[in-house]
Amino acid sequence: NLYDMDEDSKKQILKKYIYNGLNSGTILKPSKFDIDNDINIEVANSIIFKRLYLNASITYKLPVPKLVRLFKLQDDYTFEVTSSTLVKDYAGYINDINFMFYAYDRAKEDNVFIKKIDEAITSIKKKVLY
């Protein structure tokens, strides 16, 4: 039961959700990735609301590294993402893990940096796969 879970268990579920999201629907997969160290989730409690903080460090290894190095470019890139969102809703919803999924999806929609990464990956997929 999600209501009975402690906060650490909910955070672990959210970390897995984020990791699965990073690995699905893209040709580039995170490399050098440790789910416990590379994704940090904190919840700041207040009387009326909660704030969810998300910090992630994700390294992507580019395809064809030898070709990339010919142009004296790095063959992997690390993206540091920091985001926060305000979670305000009825108390039962805040106690549920769904508030974390909502906050993550909301942060993803509002963060211009993440949108640009998604657009770049989609563009690469279209060029490579179609």
GROMACS .gro file of N, CA and C in nm:
model
  390
    1ASN      N    1   0.084  -0.118   0.000
    1ASN     CA    2   0.000   0.000   0.000
    1ASN      C    3   0.089   0.125   0.000
    2LEU      N    4   0.066   0.213  -0.095
    2LEU     CA    5   0.150   0.332  -0.107
    2LEU      C    6   0.136   0.427   0.011
    3TYR      N    7   0.019   0.432   0.073
    3TYR     CA    8   0.000   0.521   0.187
    3TYR      C    9   0.085   0.478   0.306
    4ASP      N   10   0.109   0.349   0.317
    4ASP     CA   11   0.186   0.297   0.430
    4ASP      C   12   0.336   0.300   0.408
    5MET      N   13   0.379   0.331   0.286
    5MET     CA   14   0.522   0.330   0.256
    5MET      C   15   0.591   0.451   0.319
    6ASP      N   16   0.715   0.431   0.359
    6ASP     CA   17   0.791   0.545   0.411
    6ASP      C   18   0.843   0.629   0.294
    7GLU      N   19   0.887   0.749   0.325
    7GLU     CA   20   0.929   0.842   0.221
    7GLU      C   21   1.048   0.790   0.140
    8ASP      N   22   1.141   0.722   0.203
    8ASP     CA   23   1.257   0.668   0.130
    8ASP      C   24   1.215   0.567   0.025
    9SER      N   25   1.117   0.485   0.056
    9SER     CA   26   1.067   0.387  -0.042
    9SER      C   27   1.001   0.457  -0.159
   10LYS      N   28   0.927   0.564  -0.132
   10LYS     CA   29   0.865   0.640  -0.239
   10LYS      C   30   0.971   0.706  -0.327
   11LYS      N   31   1.076   0.759  -0.265
   11LYS     CA   32   1.185   0.820  -0.342
   11LYS      C   33   1.252   0.716  -0.432
   12GLN      N   34   1.271   0.596  -0.381
   12GLN     CA   35   1.335   0.490  -0.460
   12GLN      C   36   1.248   0.453  -0.581
   13ILE      N   37   1.118   0.449  -0.561
   13ILE     CA   38   1.026   0.421  -0.672
   13ILE      C   39   1.036   0.531  -0.777
   14LEU      N   40   1.043   0.657  -0.733
   14LEU     CA   41   1.054   0.768  -0.825
   14LEU      C   42   1.187   0.764  -0.900
   15LYS      N   43   1.295   0.729  -0.831
   15LYS     CA   44   1.425   0.717  -0.898
   15LYS      C   45   1.419   0.612  -1.009
   16LYS      N   46   1.356   0.500  -0.983
   16LYS     CA   47   1.342   0.396  -1.085
   16LYS      C   48   1.255   0.445  -1.200
   17TYR      N   49   1.151   0.521  -1.169
   17TYR     CA   50   1.064   0.577  -1.272
   17TYR      C   51   1.145   0.671  -1.363
   18ILE      N   52   1.226   0.757  -1.304
   18ILE     CA   53   1.309   0.850  -1.382
   18ILE      C   54   1.410   0.773  -1.466
   19TYR      N   55   1.476   0.676  -1.405
   19TYR     CA   56   1.575   0.595  -1.478
   19TYR      C   57   1.510   0.524  -1.597
   20ASN      N   58   1.394   0.464  -1.576
   20ASN     CA   59   1.324   0.397  -1.686
   20ASN      C   60   1.284   0.496  -1.794
   21GLY      N   61   1.246   0.616  -1.754
   21GLY     CA   62   1.213   0.719  -1.852
   21GLY      C   63   1.332   0.761  -1.935
   22LEU      N   64   1.449   0.765  -1.875
   22LEU     CA   65   1.570   0.801  -1.948
   22LEU      C   66   1.612   0.692  -2.046
   23ASN      N   67   1.574   0.569  -2.018
   23ASN     CA   68   1.614   0.457  -2.102
   23ASN      C   69   1.511   0.417  -2.207
   24SER      N   70   1.394   0.475  -2.204
   24SER     CA   71   1.291   0.434  -2.299
   24SER      C   72   1.274   0.540  -2.407
   25GLY      N   73   1.255   0.493  -2.528
   25GLY     CA   74   1.224   0.583  -2.638
   25GLY      C   75   1.340   0.665  -2.689
   26THR      N   76   1.463   0.629  -2.656
   26THR     CA   77   1.578   0.704  -2.705
   26THR      C   78   1.683   0.608  -2.757
   27ILE      N   79   1.765   0.657  -2.849
   27ILE     CA   80   1.875   0.573  -2.895
   27ILE      C   81   1.997   0.589  -2.806
   28LEU      N   82   2.006   0.703  -2.739
   28LEU     CA   83   2.116   0.724  -2.645
   28LEU      C   84   2.073   0.676  -2.508
   29LYS      N   85   2.156   0.597  -2.446
   29LYS     CA   86   2.129   0.547  -2.311
   29LYS      C   87   2.231   0.606  -2.215
   30PRO      N   88   2.191   0.634  -2.092
   30PRO     CA   89   2.287   0.686  -1.995
   30PRO      C   90   2.401   0.585  -1.972
   31SER      N   91   2.520   0.637  -1.963
   31SER     CA   92   2.635   0.552  -1.928
   31SER      C   93   2.692   0.608  -1.797
   32LYS      N   94   2.774   0.530  -1.730
   32LYS     CA   95   2.830   0.574  -1.602
   32LYS      C   96   2.719   0.621  -1.509
   33PHE      N   97   2.617   0.541  -1.495
   33PHE     CA   98   2.498   0.583  -1.421
   33PHE      C   99   2.477   0.497  -1.298
   34ASP      N  100   2.468   0.561  -1.181
   34ASP     CA  101   2.438   0.493  -1.056
   34ASP      C  102   2.312   0.557  -0.999
   35ILE      N  103   2.204   0.481  -0.999
   35ILE     CA  104   2.073   0.536  -0.962
   35ILE      C  105   2.072   0.599  -0.823
   36ASP      N  106   2.151   0.545  -0.730
   36ASP     CA  107   2.150   0.598  -0.593
   36ASP      C  108   2.234   0.725  -0.578
   37ASN      N  109   2.335   0.741  -0.662
   37ASN     CA  110   2.422   0.859  -0.651
   37ASN      C  111   2.391   0.967  -0.753
   38ASP      N  112   2.339   0.929  -0.869
   38ASP     CA  113   2.320   1.026  -0.976
   38ASP      C  114   2.182   1.092  -0.977
   39ILE      N  115   2.089   1.039  -0.901
   39ILE     CA  116   1.958   1.103  -0.887
   39ILE      C  117   1.935   1.129  -0.738
   40ASN      N  118   1.912   1.254  -0.705
   40ASN     CA  119   1.887   1.292  -0.566
   40ASN      C  120   1.749   1.358  -0.558
   41ILE      N  121   1.667   1.308  -0.468
   41ILE     CA  122   1.532   1.361  -0.451
   41ILE      C  123   1.515   1.401  -0.305
   42GLU      N  124   1.470   1.523  -0.285
   42GLU     CA  125   1.443   1.572  -0.150
   42GLU      C  126   1.303   1.631  -0.146
   43VAL      N  127   1.238   1.615  -0.034
   43VAL     CA  128   1.105   1.671  -0.014
   43VAL      C  129   1.111   1.766   0.105
   44ALA      N  130   1.074   1.891   0.082
   44ALA     CA  131   1.069   1.990   0.189
   44ALA      C  132   0.924   2.002   0.233
   45ASN      N  133   0.900   1.972   0.357
   45ASN     CA  134   0.763   1.974   0.411
   45ASN      C  135   0.731   2.110   0.470
   46SER      N  136   0.611   2.153   0.447
   46SER     CA  137   0.557   2.274   0.507
   46SER      C  138   0.419   2.238   0.561
   47ILE      N  139   0.360   2.329   0.631
   47ILE     CA  140   0.228   2.301   0.687
   47ILE      C  141   0.124   2.289   0.577
   48ILE      N  142   0.132   2.373   0.476
   48ILE     CA  143   0.030   2.378   0.372
   48ILE      C  144   0.068   2.299   0.247
   49PHE      N  145   0.195   2.292   0.214
   49PHE     CA  146   0.237   2.230   0.089
   49PHE      C  147   0.369   2.156   0.108
   50LYS      N  148   0.409   2.088   0.004
   50LYS     CA  149   0.541   2.025  -0.002
   50LYS      C  150   0.610   2.073  -0.128
   51ARG      N  151   0.742   2.075  -0.123
   51ARG     CA  152   0.820   2.109  -0.241
   51ARG      C  153   0.911   1.991  -0.269
   52LEU      N  154   0.910   1.949  -0.394
   52LEU     CA  155   0.993   1.837  -0.439
   52LEU      C  156   1.113   1.891  -0.513
   53TYR      N  157   1.232   1.851  -0.470
   53TYR     CA  158   1.357   1.892  -0.534
   53TYR      C  159   1.418   1.771  -0.603
   54LEU      N  160   1.460   1.789  -0.727
   54LEU     CA  161   1.520   1.682  -0.805
   54LEU      C  162   1.653   1.730  -0.859
   55ASN      N  163   1.758   1.655  -0.832
   55ASN     CA  164   1.890   1.680  -0.888
   55ASN      C  165   1.935   1.553  -0.957
   56ALA      N  166   1.980   1.565  -1.080
   56ALA     CA  167   2.026   1.447  -1.153
   56ALA      C  168   2.151   1.482  -1.231
   57SER      N  169   2.241   1.387  -1.238
   57SER     CA  170   2.362   1.399  -1.317
   57SER      C  171   2.365   1.279  -1.410
   58ILE      N  172   2.350   1.305  -1.540
   58ILE     CA  173   2.335   1.197  -1.636
   58ILE      C  174   2.441   1.211  -1.743
   59THR      N  175   2.516   1.105  -1.766
   59THR     CA  176   2.620   1.105  -1.868
   59THR      C  177   2.576   1.019  -1.985
   60TYR      N  178   2.586   1.077  -2.104
   60TYR     CA  179   2.554   1.005  -2.227
   60TYR      C  180   2.681   0.988  -2.308
   61LYS      N  181   2.706   0.867  -2.354
   61LYS     CA  182   2.817   0.839  -2.443
   61LYS      C  183   2.764   0.848  -2.585
   62LEU      N  184   2.828   0.931  -2.667
   62LEU     CA  185   2.781   0.950  -2.804
   62LEU      C  186   2.816   0.829  -2.890
   63PRO      N  187   2.731   0.800  -2.988
   63PRO     CA  188   2.764   0.689  -3.077
   63PRO      C  189   2.886   0.724  -3.163
   64VAL      N  190   2.948   0.626  -3.217
   64VAL     CA  191   3.070   0.638  -3.298
   64VAL      C  192   3.175   0.728  -3.231
   65PRO      N  193   3.228   0.687  -3.116
   65PRO     CA  194   3.322   0.772  -3.042
   65PRO      C  195   3.449   0.804  -3.118
   66LYS      N  196   3.498   0.712  -3.202
   66LYS     CA  197   3.621   0.739  -3.277
   66LYS      C  198   3.600   0.853  -3.375
   67LEU      N  199   3.485   0.856  -3.440
   67LEU     CA  200   3.454   0.963  -3.533
   67LEU      C  201   3.443   1.097  -3.460
   68VAL      N  202   3.381   1.097  -3.345
   68VAL     CA  203   3.365   1.219  -3.266
   68VAL      C  204   3.503   1.270  -3.222
   69ARG      N  205   3.590   1.179  -3.180
   69ARG     CA  206   3.725   1.220  -3.135
   69ARG      C  207   3.810   1.274  -3.249
   70LEU      N  208   3.781   1.234  -3.374
   70LEU     CA  209   3.855   1.289  -3.488
   70LEU      C  210   3.838   1.441  -3.495
   71PHE      N  211   3.723   1.487  -3.453
   71PHE     CA  212   3.695   1.630  -3.453
   71PHE      C  213   3.733   1.696  -3.321
   72LYS      N  214   3.807   1.621  -3.239
   72LYS     CA  215   3.855   1.667  -3.109
   72LYS      C  216   3.741   1.711  -3.017
   73LEU      N  217   3.634   1.634  -3.020
   73LEU     CA  218   3.521   1.657  -2.933
   73LEU      C  219   3.515   1.545  -2.830
   74GLN      N  220   3.448   1.572  -2.720
   74GLN     CA  221   3.429   1.469  -2.619
   74GLN      C  222   3.338   1.361  -2.674
   75ASP      N  223   3.360   1.237  -2.633
   75ASP     CA  224   3.270   1.130  -2.678
   75ASP      C  225   3.160   1.102  -2.577
   76ASP      N  226   3.160   1.177  -2.466
   76ASP     CA  227   3.049   1.166  -2.372
   76ASP      C  228   3.021   1.304  -2.312
   77TYR      N  229   2.897   1.324  -2.275
   77TYR     CA  230   2.854   1.450  -2.218
   77TYR      C  231   2.772   1.424  -2.093
   78THR      N  232   2.797   1.506  -1.991
   78THR     CA  233   2.723   1.494  -1.866
   78THR      C  234   2.631   1.614  -1.852
   79PHE      N  235   2.506   1.584  -1.826
   79PHE     CA  236   2.406   1.688  -1.804
   79PHE      C  237   2.372   1.691  -1.657
   80GLU      N  238   2.381   1.809  -1.598
   80GLU     CA  239   2.342   1.831  -1.459
   80GLU      C  240   2.206   1.900  -1.460
   81VAL      N  241   2.107   1.835  -1.404
   81VAL     CA  242   1.971   1.888  -1.406
   81VAL      C  243   1.926   1.911  -1.262
   82THR      N  244   1.877   2.030  -1.237
   82THR     CA  245   1.822   2.064  -1.106
   82THR      C  246   1.684   2.124  -1.129
   83SER      N  247   1.589   2.076  -1.054
   83SER     CA  248   1.453   2.125  -1.070
   83SER      C  249   1.380   2.115  -0.937
   84SER      N  250   1.280   2.196  -0.922
   84SER     CA  251   1.193   2.185  -0.805
   84SER      C  252   1.052   2.223  -0.847
   85THR      N  253   0.958   2.169  -0.775
   85THR     CA  254   0.819   2.201  -0.804
   85THR      C  255   0.739   2.201  -0.675
   86LEU      N  256   0.642   2.285  -0.673
   86LEU     CA  257   0.554   2.296  -0.558
   86LEU      C  258   0.443   2.193  -0.573
   87VAL      N  259   0.420   2.119  -0.467
   87VAL     CA  260   0.314   2.019  -0.468
   87VAL      C  261   0.210   2.063  -0.366
   88LYS      N  262   0.094   2.101  -0.417
   88LYS     CA  263  -0.014   2.138  -0.325
   88LYS      C  264  -0.142   2.071  -0.372
   89ASP      N  265  -0.199   1.999  -0.287
   89ASP     CA  266  -0.320   1.925  -0.317
   89ASP      C  267  -0.375   1.874  -0.186
   90TYR      N  268  -0.481   1.797  -0.190
   90TYR     CA  269  -0.536   1.747  -0.066
   90TYR      C  270  -0.437   1.650   0.001
   91ALA      N  271  -0.445   1.635   0.129
   91ALA     CA  272  -0.345   1.561   0.207
   91ALA      C  273  -0.330   1.416   0.162
   92GLY      N  274  -0.439   1.350   0.126
   92GLY     CA  275  -0.431   1.211   0.082
   92GLY      C  276  -0.347   1.195  -0.044
   93TYR      N  277  -0.356   1.291  -0.135
   93TYR     CA  278  -0.278   1.286  -0.258
   93TYR      C  279  -0.130   1.306  -0.230
   94ILE      N  280  -0.098   1.397  -0.138
   94ILE     CA  281   0.042   1.423  -0.104
   94ILE      C  282   0.105   1.298  -0.044
   95ASN      N  283   0.030   1.222   0.032
   95ASN     CA  284   0.084   1.100   0.092
   95ASN      C  285   0.103   0.988  -0.008
   96ASP      N  286   0.047   1.001  -0.124
   96ASP     CA  287   0.055   0.897  -0.226
   96ASP      C  288   0.179   0.920  -0.313
   97ILE      N  289   0.230   0.815  -0.368
   97ILE     CA  290   0.347   0.826  -0.457
   97ILE      C  291   0.314   0.904  -0.584
   98ASN      N  292   0.187   0.914  -0.618
   98ASN     CA  293   0.149   0.985  -0.739
   98ASN      C  294   0.193   1.130  -0.738
   99PHE      N  295   0.206   1.192  -0.621
   99PHE     CA  296   0.251   1.330  -0.619
   99PHE      C  297   0.393   1.342  -0.672
  100MET      N  298   0.475   1.240  -0.650
  100MET     CA  299   0.611   1.245  -0.703
  100MET      C  300   0.611   1.231  -0.855
  101PHE      N  301   0.528   1.140  -0.908
  101PHE     CA  302   0.521   1.125  -1.053
  101PHE      C  303   0.469   1.254  -1.118
  102TYR      N  304   0.369   1.313  -1.057
  102TYR     CA  305   0.315   1.439  -1.108
  102TYR      C  306   0.423   1.547  -1.106
  103ALA      N  307   0.495   1.557  -0.997
  103ALA     CA  308   0.599   1.659  -0.984
  103ALA      C  309   0.709   1.639  -1.086
  104TYR      N  310   0.748   1.515  -1.108
  104TYR     CA  311   0.852   1.487  -1.207
  104TYR      C  312   0.804   1.526  -1.347
  105ASP      N  313   0.685   1.481  -1.384
  105ASP     CA  314   0.632   1.515  -1.516
  105ASP      C  315   0.617   1.665  -1.533
  106ARG      N  316   0.574   1.732  -1.429
  106ARG     CA  317   0.557   1.877  -1.432
  106ARG      C  318   0.691   1.947  -1.448
  107ALA      N  319   0.791   1.900  -1.375
  107ALA     CA  320   0.925   1.960  -1.385
  107ALA      C  321   0.982   1.939  -1.524
  108LYS      N  322   0.954   1.822  -1.581
  108LYS     CA  323   1.004   1.792  -1.716
  108LYS      C  324   0.939   1.886  -1.818
  109GLU      N  325   0.813   1.917  -1.802
  109GLU     CA  326   0.743   2.006  -1.894
  109GLU      C  327   0.792   2.150  -1.883
  110ASP      N  328   0.825   2.193  -1.762
  110ASP     CA  329   0.861   2.333  -1.738
  110ASP      C  330   1.009   2.362  -1.758
  111ASN      N  331   1.092   2.261  -1.762
  111ASN     CA  332   1.235   2.281  -1.770
  111ASN      C  333   1.278   2.289  -1.916
  112VAL      N  334   1.324   2.406  -1.960
  112VAL     CA  335   1.363   2.429  -2.099
  112VAL      C  336   1.479   2.339  -2.138
  113PHE      N  337   1.573   2.318  -2.048
  113PHE     CA  338   1.690   2.236  -2.076
  113PHE      C  339   1.648   2.093  -2.109
  114ILE      N  340   1.558   2.037  -2.031
  114ILE     CA  341   1.512   1.900  -2.056
  114ILE      C  342   1.435   1.894  -2.187
  115LYS      N  343   1.356   1.997  -2.218
  115LYS     CA  344   1.284   2.001  -2.346
  115LYS      C  345   1.382   1.997  -2.462
  116LYS      N  346   1.492   2.073  -2.453
  116LYS     CA  347   1.590   2.078  -2.560
  116LYS      C  348   1.657   1.943  -2.579
  117ILE      N  349   1.688   1.875  -2.469
  117ILE     CA  350   1.747   1.742  -2.479
  117ILE      C  351   1.650   1.648  -2.549
  118ASP      N  352   1.524   1.652  -2.510
  118ASP     CA  353   1.423   1.566  -2.569
  118ASP      C  354   1.408   1.595  -2.717
  119GLU      N  355   1.407   1.722  -2.756
  119GLU     CA  356   1.394   1.759  -2.897
  119GLU      C  357   1.516   1.711  -2.977
  120ALA      N  358   1.635   1.724  -2.919
  120ALA     CA  359   1.756   1.680  -2.988
  120ALA      C  360   1.754   1.528  -3.007
  121ILE      N  361   1.717   1.456  -2.906
  121ILE     CA  362   1.713   1.310  -2.915
  121ILE      C  363   1.607   1.267  -3.016
  122THR      N  364   1.491   1.333  -3.016
  122THR     CA  365   1.386   1.301  -3.113
  122THR      C  366   1.434   1.328  -3.254
  123SER      N  367   1.505   1.438  -3.274
  123SER     CA  368   1.559   1.472  -3.406
  123SER      C  369   1.659   1.366  -3.453
  124ILE      N  370   1.746   1.324  -3.363
  124ILE     CA  371   1.846   1.220  -3.397
  124ILE      C  372   1.774   1.090  -3.432
  125LYS      N  373   1.673   1.054  -3.353
  125LYS     CA  374   1.598   0.931  -3.381
  125LYS      C  375   1.535   0.935  -3.519
  126LYS      N  376   1.476   1.049  -3.555
  126LYS     CA  377   1.412   1.061  -3.685
  126LYS      C  378   1.513   1.045  -3.799
  127LYS      N  379   1.630   1.104  -3.781
  127LYS     CA  380   1.732   1.096  -3.885
  127LYS      C  381   1.792   0.957  -3.897
  128VAL      N  382   1.806   0.889  -3.786
  128VAL     CA  383   1.871   0.759  -3.786
  128VAL      C  384   1.772   0.647  -3.819
  129LEU      N  385   1.653   0.655  -3.764
  129LEU     CA  386   1.559   0.543  -3.776
  129LEU      C  387   1.462   0.555  -3.894
  130TYR      N  388   1.443   0.674  -3.949
  130TYR     CA  389   1.342   0.688  -4.055
  130TYR      C  390   1.404   0.730  -4.186
   0.00000   0.00000   0.00000
